[in-house]
mmCIF file of C-alpha atoms and ligand atoms in Angstrom:
data_model
loop_
_atom_site.group_PDB
_atom_site.id
_atom_site.type_symbol
_atom_site.label_atom_id
_atom_site.label_comp_id
_atom_site.label_asym_id
_atom_site.label_seq_id
_atom_site.Cartn_x
_atom_site.Cartn_y
_atom_site.Cartn_z
ATOM 1 C CA UNK A 1 8.563 6.369 -8.538
ATOM 2 C CA UNK A 2 6.516 5.511 -11.597
ATOM 3 C CA UNK A 3 2.893 4.540 -11.257
ATOM 4 C CA UNK A 4 0.323 2.866 -13.456
ATOM 5 C CA UNK A 5 -3.230 4.027 -14.039
ATOM 6 C CA UNK A 6 -5.369 3.658 -10.906
ATOM 7 C CA UNK A 7 -7.590 0.577 -11.074
ATOM 8 C CA UNK A 8 -9.610 -1.437 -8.561
ATOM 9 C CA UNK A 9 -8.236 -4.197 -6.324
ATOM 10 C CA UNK A 10 -9.988 -6.712 -4.120
ATOM 11 C CA UNK A 11 -8.382 -5.672 -0.808
ATOM 12 C CA UNK A 12 -9.404 -2.653 1.246
ATOM 13 C CA UNK A 13 -7.089 0.337 1.267
ATOM 14 C CA UNK A 14 -6.812 0.103 5.069
ATOM 15 C CA UNK A 15 -5.070 -3.243 4.698
ATOM 16 C CA UNK A 16 -2.417 -1.789 2.379
ATOM 17 C CA UNK A 17 0.944 -2.453 4.082
ATOM 18 C CA UNK A 18 3.419 -0.647 1.811
ATOM 19 C CA UNK A 19 4.663 2.933 2.034
ATOM 20 C CA UNK A 20 4.566 3.094 -1.777
ATOM 21 C CA UNK A 21 1.211 3.871 -3.409
ATOM 22 C CA UNK A 22 -0.981 0.926 -4.409
ATOM 23 C CA UNK A 23 -0.610 1.759 -8.093
ATOM 24 C CA UNK A 24 3.204 1.878 -7.971
ATOM 25 C CA UNK A 25 4.671 0.375 -11.114
ATOM 26 C CA UNK A 26 6.247 -2.993 -10.355
ATOM 27 C CA UNK A 27 7.482 -5.993 -12.286
ATOM 28 C CA UNK A 28 6.424 -9.605 -12.210
ATOM 29 C CA UNK A 29 7.629 -12.454 -14.351
ATOM 30 C CA UNK A 30 5.287 -14.135 -16.779
ATOM 31 C CA UNK A 31 5.515 -17.241 -14.555
ATOM 32 C CA UNK A 32 4.112 -15.249 -11.630
ATOM 33 C CA UNK A 33 1.409 -13.771 -13.828
ATOM 34 C CA UNK A 34 0.508 -17.304 -14.873
ATOM 35 C CA UNK A 35 -0.131 -18.181 -11.228
ATOM 36 C CA UNK A 36 3.203 -19.613 -10.058
ATOM 37 C CA UNK A 37 4.106 -18.687 -6.456
ATOM 38 C CA UNK A 38 6.198 -15.595 -5.770
ATOM 39 C CA UNK A 39 9.348 -16.945 -4.125
ATOM 40 C CA UNK A 40 11.904 -14.244 -4.970
ATOM 41 C CA UNK A 41 11.457 -10.508 -4.520
ATOM 42 C CA UNK A 42 13.831 -7.661 -5.286
ATOM 43 C CA UNK A 43 13.403 -4.141 -3.984
ATOM 44 C CA UNK A 44 15.932 -2.994 -6.497
ATOM 45 C CA UNK A 45 18.454 -0.216 -6.230
ATOM 46 C CA UNK A 46 16.167 2.066 -8.254
ATOM 47 C CA UNK A 47 13.415 1.486 -5.690
ATOM 48 C CA UNK A 48 11.363 -0.746 -7.973
ATOM 49 C CA UNK A 49 9.789 -3.994 -6.799
ATOM 50 C CA UNK A 50 10.256 -7.211 -8.785
ATOM 51 C CA UNK A 51 8.263 -10.365 -8.060
ATOM 52 C CA UNK A 52 9.713 -13.593 -9.396
ATOM 53 C CA UNK A 53 9.484 -17.329 -8.952
ATOM 54 C CA UNK A 54 13.245 -17.805 -9.008
ATOM 55 C CA UNK A 55 13.053 -20.047 -12.059
ATOM 56 C CA UNK A 56 15.380 -19.646 -15.021
ATOM 57 C CA UNK A 57 14.521 -17.372 -17.908
ATOM 58 C CA UNK A 58 11.985 -15.170 -16.270
ATOM 59 C CA UNK A 59 10.703 -12.370 -18.442
ATOM 60 C CA UNK A 60 9.397 -9.380 -16.510
ATOM 61 C CA UNK A 61 6.119 -7.703 -17.275
ATOM 62 C CA UNK A 62 4.710 -4.533 -15.796
ATOM 63 C CA UNK A 63 2.103 -4.892 -13.072
ATOM 64 C CA UNK A 64 1.262 -2.709 -10.112
ATOM 65 C CA UNK A 65 2.290 -3.245 -6.506
ATOM 66 C CA UNK A 66 -1.372 -3.660 -5.574
ATOM 67 C CA UNK A 67 -1.838 -6.461 -8.089
ATOM 68 C CA UNK A 68 1.189 -8.263 -6.654
ATOM 69 C CA UNK A 69 -0.202 -7.954 -3.112
ATOM 70 C CA UNK A 70 -3.564 -9.147 -4.385
ATOM 71 C CA UNK A 71 -1.890 -12.318 -5.669
ATOM 72 C CA UNK A 72 -0.134 -13.000 -2.384
ATOM 73 C CA UNK A 73 -0.942 -11.175 0.856
ATOM 74 C CA UNK A 74 2.262 -12.644 2.380
ATOM 75 C CA UNK A 75 4.049 -9.829 0.562
ATOM 76 C CA UNK A 76 2.911 -7.686 3.501
ATOM 77 C CA UNK A 77 5.866 -9.205 5.349
ATOM 78 C CA UNK A 78 8.183 -7.373 2.947
ATOM 79 C CA UNK A 79 6.557 -3.952 3.171
ATOM 80 C CA UNK A 80 9.397 -2.608 5.319
ATOM 81 C CA UNK A 81 12.186 -4.183 3.274
ATOM 82 C CA UNK A 82 14.655 -1.442 2.307
ATOM 83 C CA UNK A 83 15.742 -0.536 -1.202
ATOM 84 C CA UNK A 84 18.666 -2.695 -2.306
ATOM 85 C CA UNK A 85 17.408 -5.767 -0.467
ATOM 86 C CA UNK A 86 16.082 -9.053 -1.753
ATOM 87 C CA UNK A 87 13.864 -11.684 -0.185
ATOM 88 C CA UNK A 88 13.431 -15.353 -0.923
ATOM 89 C CA UNK A 89 11.609 -18.337 0.490
ATOM 90 C CA UNK A 90 11.574 -22.018 -0.332
ATOM 91 C CA UNK A 91 7.815 -22.192 -0.769
ATOM 92 C CA UNK A 92 4.689 -20.203 -0.091
ATOM 93 C CA UNK A 93 4.274 -21.600 3.431
ATOM 94 C CA UNK A 94 7.838 -20.689 4.463
ATOM 95 C CA UNK A 95 8.850 -17.334 5.892
ATOM 96 C CA UNK A 96 10.879 -14.778 3.960
ATOM 97 C CA UNK A 97 14.660 -14.555 4.227
ATOM 98 C CA UNK A 98 15.844 -11.016 3.497
ATOM 99 C CA UNK A 99 19.313 -9.712 2.759
ATOM 100 C CA UNK A 100 20.955 -6.789 0.975
ATOM 101 C CA UNK A 101 22.431 -7.469 -2.453
ATOM 102 C CA UNK A 102 24.954 -5.719 -4.658
ATOM 103 C CA UNK A 103 23.719 -3.669 -7.575
ATOM 104 C CA UNK A 104 25.282 -5.584 -10.441
ATOM 105 C CA UNK A 105 24.695 -6.610 -14.013
ATOM 106 C CA UNK A 106 24.394 -10.173 -12.798
ATOM 107 C CA UNK A 107 20.836 -9.540 -11.656
ATOM 108 C CA UNK A 108 18.441 -10.483 -14.405
ATOM 109 C CA UNK A 109 15.642 -8.211 -15.364
HETATM 110 ZN ZN1 LIG B 201 -3.100 -3.366 -9.727
#
């Protein structure tokens, strides 16, 4: 698993819910980085996490898993989601729906 350079986050390391290290390389769309809610998450078949809004034409940028959790602590609910699964929710106050998905070219980066 790739990582990014270690950098500070606002949460305490005891509250870290994921098995992956805090500085695990992850992807977020520019919409998410601009403050839109994370409504679609892939734990892709390579083991990488992707955080998306589910809108069309999302372009992924590199962040770290810690930065994603910092944006939305509700991601803690996905910490145990296996590789090859996706999660989605209708809005930030709804709970996650998780299901496995096929590894295919139809999944946008
Ligand atoms: Zn970070």
